[in-house]
PDB file of C-alpha atoms in Angstrom:
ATOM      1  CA  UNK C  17      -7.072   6.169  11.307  1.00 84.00           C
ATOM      2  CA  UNK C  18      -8.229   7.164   8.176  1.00 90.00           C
ATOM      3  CA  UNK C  19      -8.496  10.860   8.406  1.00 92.00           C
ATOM      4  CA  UNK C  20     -11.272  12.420   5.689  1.00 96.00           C
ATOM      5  CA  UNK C  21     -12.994  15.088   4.692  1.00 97.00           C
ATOM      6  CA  UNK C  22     -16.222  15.633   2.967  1.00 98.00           C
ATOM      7  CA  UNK C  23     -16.889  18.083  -0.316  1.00 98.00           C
ATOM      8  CA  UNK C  24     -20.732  18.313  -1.193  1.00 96.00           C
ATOM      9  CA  UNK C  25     -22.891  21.310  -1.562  1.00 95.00           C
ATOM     10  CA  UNK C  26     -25.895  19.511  -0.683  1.00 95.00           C
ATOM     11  CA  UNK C  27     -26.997  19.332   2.889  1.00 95.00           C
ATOM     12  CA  UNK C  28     -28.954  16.152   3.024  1.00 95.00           C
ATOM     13  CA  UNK C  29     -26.204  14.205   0.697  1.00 95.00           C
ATOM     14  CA  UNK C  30     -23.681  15.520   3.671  1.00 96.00           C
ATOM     15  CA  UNK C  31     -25.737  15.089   6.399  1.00 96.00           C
ATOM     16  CA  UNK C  32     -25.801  11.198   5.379  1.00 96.00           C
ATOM     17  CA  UNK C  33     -22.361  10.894   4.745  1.00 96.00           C
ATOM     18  CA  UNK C  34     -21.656  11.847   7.666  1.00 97.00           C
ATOM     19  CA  UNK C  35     -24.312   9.574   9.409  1.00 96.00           C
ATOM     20  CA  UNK C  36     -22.858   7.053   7.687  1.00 96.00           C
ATOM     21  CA  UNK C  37     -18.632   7.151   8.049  1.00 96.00           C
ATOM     22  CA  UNK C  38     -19.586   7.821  11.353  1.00 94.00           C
ATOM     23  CA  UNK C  39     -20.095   4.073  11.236  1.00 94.00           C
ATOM     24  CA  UNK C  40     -16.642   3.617  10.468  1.00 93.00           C
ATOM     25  CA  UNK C  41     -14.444   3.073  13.045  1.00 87.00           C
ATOM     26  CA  UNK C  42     -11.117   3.800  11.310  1.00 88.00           C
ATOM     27  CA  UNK C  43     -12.543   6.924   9.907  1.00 92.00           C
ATOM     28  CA  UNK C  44     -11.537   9.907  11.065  1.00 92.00           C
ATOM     29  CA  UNK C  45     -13.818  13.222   9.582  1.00 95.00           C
ATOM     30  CA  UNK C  46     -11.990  16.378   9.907  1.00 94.00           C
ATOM     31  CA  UNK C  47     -14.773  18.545   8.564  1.00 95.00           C
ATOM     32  CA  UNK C  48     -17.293  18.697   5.973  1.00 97.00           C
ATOM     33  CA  UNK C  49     -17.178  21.783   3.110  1.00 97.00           C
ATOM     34  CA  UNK C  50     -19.966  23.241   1.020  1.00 96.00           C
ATOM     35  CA  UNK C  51     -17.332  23.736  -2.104  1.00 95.00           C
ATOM     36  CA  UNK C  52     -14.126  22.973  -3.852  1.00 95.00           C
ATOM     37  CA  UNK C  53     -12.579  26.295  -2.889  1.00 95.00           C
ATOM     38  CA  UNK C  54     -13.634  25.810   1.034  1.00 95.00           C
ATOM     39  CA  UNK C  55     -11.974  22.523   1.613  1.00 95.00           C
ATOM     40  CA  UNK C  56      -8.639  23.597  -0.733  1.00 94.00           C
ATOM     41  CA  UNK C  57      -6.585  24.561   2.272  1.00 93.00           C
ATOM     42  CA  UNK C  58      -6.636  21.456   4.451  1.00 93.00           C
ATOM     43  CA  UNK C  59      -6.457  19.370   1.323  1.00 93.00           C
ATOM     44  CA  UNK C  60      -3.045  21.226   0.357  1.00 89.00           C
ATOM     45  CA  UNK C  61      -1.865  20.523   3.735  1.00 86.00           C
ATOM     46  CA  UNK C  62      -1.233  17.372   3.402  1.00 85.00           C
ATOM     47  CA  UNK C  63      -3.583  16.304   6.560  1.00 86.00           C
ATOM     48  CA  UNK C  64      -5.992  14.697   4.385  1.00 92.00           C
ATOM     49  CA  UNK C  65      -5.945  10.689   3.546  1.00 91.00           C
ATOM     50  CA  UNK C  66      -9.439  10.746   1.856  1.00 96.00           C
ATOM     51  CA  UNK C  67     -11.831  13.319  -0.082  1.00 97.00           C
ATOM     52  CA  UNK C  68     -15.350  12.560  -0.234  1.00 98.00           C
ATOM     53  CA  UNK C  69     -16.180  14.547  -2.968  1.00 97.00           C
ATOM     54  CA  UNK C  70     -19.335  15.194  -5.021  1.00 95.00           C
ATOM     55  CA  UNK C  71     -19.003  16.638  -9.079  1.00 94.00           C
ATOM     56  CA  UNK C  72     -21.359  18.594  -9.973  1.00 92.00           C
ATOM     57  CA  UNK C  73     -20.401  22.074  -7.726  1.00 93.00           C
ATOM     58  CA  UNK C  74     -20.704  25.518  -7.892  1.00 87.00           C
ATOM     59  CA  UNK C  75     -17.496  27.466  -8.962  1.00 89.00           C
ATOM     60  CA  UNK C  76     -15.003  24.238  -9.058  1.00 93.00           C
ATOM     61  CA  UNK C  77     -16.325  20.843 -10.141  1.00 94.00           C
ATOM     62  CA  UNK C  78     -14.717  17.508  -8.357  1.00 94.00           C
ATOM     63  CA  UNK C  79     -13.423  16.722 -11.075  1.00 93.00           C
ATOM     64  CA  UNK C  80     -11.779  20.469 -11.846  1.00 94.00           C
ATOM     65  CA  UNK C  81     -10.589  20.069  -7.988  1.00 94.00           C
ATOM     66  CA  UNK C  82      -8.867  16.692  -8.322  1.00 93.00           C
ATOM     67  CA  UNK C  83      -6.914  17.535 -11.312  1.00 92.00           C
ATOM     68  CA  UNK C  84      -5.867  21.064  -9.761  1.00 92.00           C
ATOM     69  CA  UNK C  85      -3.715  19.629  -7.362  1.00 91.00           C
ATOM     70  CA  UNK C  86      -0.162  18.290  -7.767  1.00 84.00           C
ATOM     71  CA  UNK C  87      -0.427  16.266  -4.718  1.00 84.00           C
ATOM     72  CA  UNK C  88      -3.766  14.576  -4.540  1.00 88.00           C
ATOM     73  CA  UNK C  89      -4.858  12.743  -1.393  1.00 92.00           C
ATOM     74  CA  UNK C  90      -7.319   9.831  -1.960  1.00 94.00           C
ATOM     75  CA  UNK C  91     -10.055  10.851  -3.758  1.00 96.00           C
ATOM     76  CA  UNK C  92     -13.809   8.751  -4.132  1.00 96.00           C
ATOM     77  CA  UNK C  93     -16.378  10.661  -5.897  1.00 95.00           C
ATOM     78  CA  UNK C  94     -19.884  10.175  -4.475  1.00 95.00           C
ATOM     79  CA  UNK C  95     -22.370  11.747  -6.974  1.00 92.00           C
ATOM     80  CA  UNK C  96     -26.135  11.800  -8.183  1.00 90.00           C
ATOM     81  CA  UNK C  97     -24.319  11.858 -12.074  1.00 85.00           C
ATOM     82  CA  UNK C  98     -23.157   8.778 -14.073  1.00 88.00           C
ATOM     83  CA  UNK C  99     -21.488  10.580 -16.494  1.00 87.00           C
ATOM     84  CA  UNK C 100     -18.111  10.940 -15.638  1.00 85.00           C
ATOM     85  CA  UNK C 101     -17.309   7.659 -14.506  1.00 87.00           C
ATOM     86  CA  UNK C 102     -14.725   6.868 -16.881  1.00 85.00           C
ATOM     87  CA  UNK C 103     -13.163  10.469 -17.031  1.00 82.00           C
ATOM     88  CA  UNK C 104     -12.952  10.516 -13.126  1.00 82.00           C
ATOM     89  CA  UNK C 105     -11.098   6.496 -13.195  1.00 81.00           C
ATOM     90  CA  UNK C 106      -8.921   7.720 -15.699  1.00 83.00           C
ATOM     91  CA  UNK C 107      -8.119  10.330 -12.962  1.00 84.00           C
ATOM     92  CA  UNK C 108      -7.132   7.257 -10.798  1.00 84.00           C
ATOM     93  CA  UNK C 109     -10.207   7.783  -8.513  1.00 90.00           C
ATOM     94  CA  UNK C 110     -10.208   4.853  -6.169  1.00 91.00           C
ATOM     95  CA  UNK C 111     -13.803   4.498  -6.713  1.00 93.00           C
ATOM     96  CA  UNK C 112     -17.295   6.154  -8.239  1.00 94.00           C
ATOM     97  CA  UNK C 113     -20.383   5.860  -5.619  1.00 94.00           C
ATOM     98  CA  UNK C 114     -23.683   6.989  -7.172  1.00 93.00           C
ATOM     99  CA  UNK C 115     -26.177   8.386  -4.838  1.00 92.00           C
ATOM    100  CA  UNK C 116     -28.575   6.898  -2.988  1.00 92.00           C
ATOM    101  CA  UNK C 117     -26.243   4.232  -1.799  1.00 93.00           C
ATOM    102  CA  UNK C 118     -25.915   2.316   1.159  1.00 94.00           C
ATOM    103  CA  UNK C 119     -23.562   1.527   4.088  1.00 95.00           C
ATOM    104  CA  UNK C 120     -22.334  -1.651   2.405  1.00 94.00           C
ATOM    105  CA  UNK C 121     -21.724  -0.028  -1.122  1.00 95.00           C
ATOM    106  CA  UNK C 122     -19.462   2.639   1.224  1.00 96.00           C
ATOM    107  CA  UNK C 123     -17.499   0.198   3.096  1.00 95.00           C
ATOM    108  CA  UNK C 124     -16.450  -1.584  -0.252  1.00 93.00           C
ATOM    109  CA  UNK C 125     -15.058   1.584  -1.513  1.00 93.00           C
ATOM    110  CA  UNK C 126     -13.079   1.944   2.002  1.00 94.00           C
ATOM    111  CA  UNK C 127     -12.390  -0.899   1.873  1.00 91.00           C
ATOM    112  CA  UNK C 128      -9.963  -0.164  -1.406  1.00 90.00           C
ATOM    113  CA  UNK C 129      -8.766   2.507   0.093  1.00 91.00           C
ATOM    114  CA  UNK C 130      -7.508   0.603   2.969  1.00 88.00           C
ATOM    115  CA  UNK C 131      -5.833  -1.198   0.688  1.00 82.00           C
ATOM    116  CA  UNK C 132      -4.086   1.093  -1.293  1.00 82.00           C
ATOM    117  CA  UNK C 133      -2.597   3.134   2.602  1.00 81.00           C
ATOM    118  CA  UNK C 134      -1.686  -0.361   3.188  1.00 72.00           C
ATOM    119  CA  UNK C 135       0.191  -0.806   0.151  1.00 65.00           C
ATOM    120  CA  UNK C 136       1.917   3.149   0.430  1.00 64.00           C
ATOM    121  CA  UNK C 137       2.276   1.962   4.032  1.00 59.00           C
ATOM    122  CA  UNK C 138       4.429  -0.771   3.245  1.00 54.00           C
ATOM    123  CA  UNK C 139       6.479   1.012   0.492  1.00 51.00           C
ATOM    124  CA  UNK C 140       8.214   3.433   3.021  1.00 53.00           C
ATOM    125  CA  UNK C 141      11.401   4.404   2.621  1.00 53.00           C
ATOM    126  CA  UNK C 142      14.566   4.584   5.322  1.00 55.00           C
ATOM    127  CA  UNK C 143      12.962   2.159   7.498  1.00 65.00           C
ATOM    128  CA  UNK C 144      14.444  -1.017   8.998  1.00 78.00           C
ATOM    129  CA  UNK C 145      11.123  -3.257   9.606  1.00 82.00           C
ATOM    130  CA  UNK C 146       8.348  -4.099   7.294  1.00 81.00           C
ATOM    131  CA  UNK C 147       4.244  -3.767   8.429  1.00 78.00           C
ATOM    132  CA  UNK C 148       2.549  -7.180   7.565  1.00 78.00           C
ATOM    133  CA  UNK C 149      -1.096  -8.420   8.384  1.00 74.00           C
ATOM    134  CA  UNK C 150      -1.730 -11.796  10.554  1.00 70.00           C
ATOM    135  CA  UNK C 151      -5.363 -12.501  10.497  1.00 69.00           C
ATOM    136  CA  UNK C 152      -6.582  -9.367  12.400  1.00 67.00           C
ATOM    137  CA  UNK C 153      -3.168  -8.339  13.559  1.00 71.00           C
ATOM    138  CA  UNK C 154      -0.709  -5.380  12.072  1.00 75.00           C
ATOM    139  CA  UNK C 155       3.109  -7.541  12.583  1.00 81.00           C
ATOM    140  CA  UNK C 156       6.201  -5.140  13.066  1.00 82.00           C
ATOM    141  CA  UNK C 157       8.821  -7.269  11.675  1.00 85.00           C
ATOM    142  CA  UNK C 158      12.608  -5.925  11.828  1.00 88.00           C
ATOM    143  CA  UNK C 159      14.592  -7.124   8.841  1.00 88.00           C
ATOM    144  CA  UNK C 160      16.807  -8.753  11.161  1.00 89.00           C
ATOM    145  CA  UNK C 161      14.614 -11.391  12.180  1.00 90.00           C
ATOM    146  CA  UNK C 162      13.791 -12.243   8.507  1.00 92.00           C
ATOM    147  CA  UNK C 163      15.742 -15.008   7.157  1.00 93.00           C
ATOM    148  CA  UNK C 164      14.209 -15.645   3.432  1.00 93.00           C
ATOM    149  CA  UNK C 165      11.171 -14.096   1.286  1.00 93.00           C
ATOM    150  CA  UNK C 166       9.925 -16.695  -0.686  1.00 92.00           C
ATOM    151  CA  UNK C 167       7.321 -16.241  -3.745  1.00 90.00           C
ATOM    152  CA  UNK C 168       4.281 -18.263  -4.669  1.00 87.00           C
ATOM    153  CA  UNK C 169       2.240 -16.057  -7.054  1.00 81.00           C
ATOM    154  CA  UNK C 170       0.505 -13.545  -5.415  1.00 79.00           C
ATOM    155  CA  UNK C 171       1.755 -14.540  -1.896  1.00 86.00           C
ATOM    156  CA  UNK C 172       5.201 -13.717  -0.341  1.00 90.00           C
ATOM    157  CA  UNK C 173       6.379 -16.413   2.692  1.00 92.00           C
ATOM    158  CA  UNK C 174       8.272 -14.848   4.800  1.00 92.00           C
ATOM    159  CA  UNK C 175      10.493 -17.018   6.651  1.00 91.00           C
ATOM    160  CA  UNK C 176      11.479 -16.219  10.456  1.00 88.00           C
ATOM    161  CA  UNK C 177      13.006 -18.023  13.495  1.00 81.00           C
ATOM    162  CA  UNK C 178       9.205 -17.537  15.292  1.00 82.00           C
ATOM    163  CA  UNK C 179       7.021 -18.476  12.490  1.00 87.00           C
ATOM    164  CA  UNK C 180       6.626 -18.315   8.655  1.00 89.00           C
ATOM    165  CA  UNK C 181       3.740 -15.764   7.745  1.00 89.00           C
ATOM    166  CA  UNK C 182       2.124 -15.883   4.349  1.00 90.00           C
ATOM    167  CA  UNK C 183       1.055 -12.317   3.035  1.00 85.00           C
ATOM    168  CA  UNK C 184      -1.107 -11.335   0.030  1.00 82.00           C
ATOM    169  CA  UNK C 185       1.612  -9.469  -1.587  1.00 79.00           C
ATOM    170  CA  UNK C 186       3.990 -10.017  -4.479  1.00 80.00           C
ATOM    171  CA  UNK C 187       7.633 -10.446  -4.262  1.00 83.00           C
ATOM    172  CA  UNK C 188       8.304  -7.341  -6.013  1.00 79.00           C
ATOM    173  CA  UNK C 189       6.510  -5.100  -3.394  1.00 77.00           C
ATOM    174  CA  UNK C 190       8.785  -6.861  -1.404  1.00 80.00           C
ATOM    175  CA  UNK C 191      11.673  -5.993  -2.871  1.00 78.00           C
ATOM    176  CA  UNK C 192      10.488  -2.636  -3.713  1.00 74.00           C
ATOM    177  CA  UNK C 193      10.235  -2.320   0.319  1.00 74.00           C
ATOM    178  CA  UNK C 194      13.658  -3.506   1.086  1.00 76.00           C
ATOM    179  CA  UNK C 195      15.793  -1.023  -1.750  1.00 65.00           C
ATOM    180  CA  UNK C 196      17.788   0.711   1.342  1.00 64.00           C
ATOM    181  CA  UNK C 197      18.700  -2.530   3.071  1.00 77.00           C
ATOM    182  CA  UNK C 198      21.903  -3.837   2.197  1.00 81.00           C
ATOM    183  CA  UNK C 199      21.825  -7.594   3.806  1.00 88.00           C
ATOM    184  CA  UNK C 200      18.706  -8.954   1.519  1.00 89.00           C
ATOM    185  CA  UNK C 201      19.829 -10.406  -1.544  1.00 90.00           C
ATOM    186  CA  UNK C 202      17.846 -11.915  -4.716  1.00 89.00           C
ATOM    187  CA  UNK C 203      19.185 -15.107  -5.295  1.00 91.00           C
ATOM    188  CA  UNK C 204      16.008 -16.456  -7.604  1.00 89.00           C
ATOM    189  CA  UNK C 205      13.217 -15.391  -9.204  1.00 87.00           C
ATOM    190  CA  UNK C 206      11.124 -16.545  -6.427  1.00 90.00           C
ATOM    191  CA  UNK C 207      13.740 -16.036  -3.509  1.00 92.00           C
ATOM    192  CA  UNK C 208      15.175 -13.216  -1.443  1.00 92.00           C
ATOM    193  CA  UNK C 209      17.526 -13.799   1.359  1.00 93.00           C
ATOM    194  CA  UNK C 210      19.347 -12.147   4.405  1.00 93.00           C
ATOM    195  CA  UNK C 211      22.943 -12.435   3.779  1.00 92.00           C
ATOM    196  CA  UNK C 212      23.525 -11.976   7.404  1.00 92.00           C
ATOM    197  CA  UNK C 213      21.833 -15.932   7.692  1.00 92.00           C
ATOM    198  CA  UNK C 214      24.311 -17.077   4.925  1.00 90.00           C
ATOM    199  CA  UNK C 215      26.748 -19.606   6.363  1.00 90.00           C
ATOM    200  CA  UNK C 216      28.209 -20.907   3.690  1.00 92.00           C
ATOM    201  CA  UNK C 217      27.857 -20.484  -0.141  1.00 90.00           C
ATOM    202  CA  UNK C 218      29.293 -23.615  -2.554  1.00 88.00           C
ATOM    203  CA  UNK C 219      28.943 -23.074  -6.356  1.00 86.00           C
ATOM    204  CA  UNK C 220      25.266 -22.971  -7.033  1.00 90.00           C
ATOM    205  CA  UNK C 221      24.028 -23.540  -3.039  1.00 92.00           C
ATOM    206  CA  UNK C 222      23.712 -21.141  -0.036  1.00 92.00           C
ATOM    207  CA  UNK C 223      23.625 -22.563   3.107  1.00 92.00           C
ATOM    208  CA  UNK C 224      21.277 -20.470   5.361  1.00 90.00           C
ATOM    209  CA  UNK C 225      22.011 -20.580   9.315  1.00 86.00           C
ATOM    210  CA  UNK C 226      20.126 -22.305  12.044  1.00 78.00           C
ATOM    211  CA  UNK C 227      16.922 -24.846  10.235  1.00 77.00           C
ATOM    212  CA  UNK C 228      16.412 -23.002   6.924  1.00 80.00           C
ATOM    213  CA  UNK C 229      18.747 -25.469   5.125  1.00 84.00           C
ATOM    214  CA  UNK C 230      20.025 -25.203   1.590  1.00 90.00           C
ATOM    215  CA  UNK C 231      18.783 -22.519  -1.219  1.00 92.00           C
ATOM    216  CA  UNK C 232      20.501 -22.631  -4.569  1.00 91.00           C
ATOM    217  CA  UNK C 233      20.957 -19.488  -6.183  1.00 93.00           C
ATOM    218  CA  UNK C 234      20.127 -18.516 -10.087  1.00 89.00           C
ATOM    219  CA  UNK C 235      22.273 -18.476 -12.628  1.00 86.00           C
ATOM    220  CA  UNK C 236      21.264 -15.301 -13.694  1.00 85.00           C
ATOM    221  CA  UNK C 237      21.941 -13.675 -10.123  1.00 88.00           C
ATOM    222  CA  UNK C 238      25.097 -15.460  -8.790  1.00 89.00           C
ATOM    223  CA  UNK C 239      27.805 -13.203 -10.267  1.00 87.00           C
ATOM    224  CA  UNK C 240      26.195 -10.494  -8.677  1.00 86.00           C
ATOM    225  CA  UNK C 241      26.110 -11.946  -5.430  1.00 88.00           C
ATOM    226  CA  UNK C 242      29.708 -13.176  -5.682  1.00 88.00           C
ATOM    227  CA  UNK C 243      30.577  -9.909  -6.615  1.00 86.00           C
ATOM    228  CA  UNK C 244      28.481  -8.334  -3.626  1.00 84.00           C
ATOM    229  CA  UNK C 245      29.942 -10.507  -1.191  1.00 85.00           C
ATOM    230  CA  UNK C 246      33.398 -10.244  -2.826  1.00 85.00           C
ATOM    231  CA  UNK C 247      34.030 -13.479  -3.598  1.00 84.00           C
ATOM    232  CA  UNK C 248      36.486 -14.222  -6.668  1.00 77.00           C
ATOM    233  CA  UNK C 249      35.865 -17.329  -9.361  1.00 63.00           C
ATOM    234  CA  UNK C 250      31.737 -17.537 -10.095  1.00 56.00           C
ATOM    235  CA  UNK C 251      32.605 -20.525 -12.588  1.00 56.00           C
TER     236      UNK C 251
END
């Protein structure tokens, strides 16, 4: 879930946002605040995924709020005023909804905003599985069932003994993801593999365990991986 809060002094304009992320099934509201200064408490705590947030307020604008805090939680402005569109992107705002709008113009923004959790999502730390999407499906996958991460642009294969899923991400994500574990190894621009599949490495060519067959490895990477796996003589 999405968890959210609202920040409008208007009643109608929060009255209808509330009609409308009602709506939503993977958002959750956690309460709806007439000003800046009301809703600064649960923001701080860290419970919130997602402000709602009008601009023109009394006391604090949204765009006052935002840059008050040093840890910012999602933040879409939804506002009767055009005129801080680009000041509120350059905030990083993950998007600018002007009033009226409709349930379609709110499900693209949340839709962003799924992406982005997705993306954080995937990015955590001290963890020993990745979080990828099948068609409709969230896939725990432990690193030890990955044998290869191969690129194509912006897609990753990732190669296991089940099935090779194809993600929208790219390979640095990737590697970003796997920093604290030790058994993946870039042996290409375009490849990452699980030393713990390595059988055998000759020269210029691992030979992966099991089906995967034969990946040669970069110039550019191998003395590092001779020297990770403490192998002498990289000529």
């Amino acid at each position: 879930m999405i968890r959210c809060i609202i920040v409008d002094d208007e009643e109608l304009a929060q009255e209808i946002l509330v009609e409308q992320i009602d709506k939503i099934p993977d958002l959750e509201l956690l309460g709806v605040y007439d000003s800046a200064l009301d809703a600064m408490p649960i923001v701080r705590s860290g419970d919130v995924d997602l402000v709602f947030s009008d601009i023109q307020m009394p006391e604090i604008s949204g765009v006052s709020f935002l840059k008050s805090l040093k840890k910012s939680p999602l933040f879409i402005f939804v506002t009767g005023d055009p005129n801080h569109a680009i000041e509120s992107f350059e905030l990083d705002v993950v998007d600018y909804i002007l009033k009226p709008f409709g349930l379609d113009r709110l499900l693209k923004s949340v839709n962003k905003v799924r992406a982005l959790l997705d993306s954080q999502n995937f990015n955590t730390p001290n963890r020993d599985f990745l979080i990828i999407k099948d068609r409709n499906s969230n896939i725990i996958m432990p690193y030890n069932e990955i044998y290869f991460i191969k690129s194509d642009g912006d897609y990753v294969t990732i190669a296991t003994e089940e099935k090779n899923y194809v993600v929208c991400k790219r390979l640095a994500e990737i590697v970003d993801a796997l920093n604290s574990a030790k058994q993946f190894f870039r042996v290409q621009k375009s490849y990452v593999i699980n030393l713990d599949f390595a059988k055998t490495i000759n020269g210029n060519i691992i030979k992966m365990r099991g089906n995967i067959g034969e990946i040669p490895i970069g110039g550019q990477y191998k003395a590092e991986l001779y020297k990770r796996l403490g192998i002498t003589g990289t000529d």
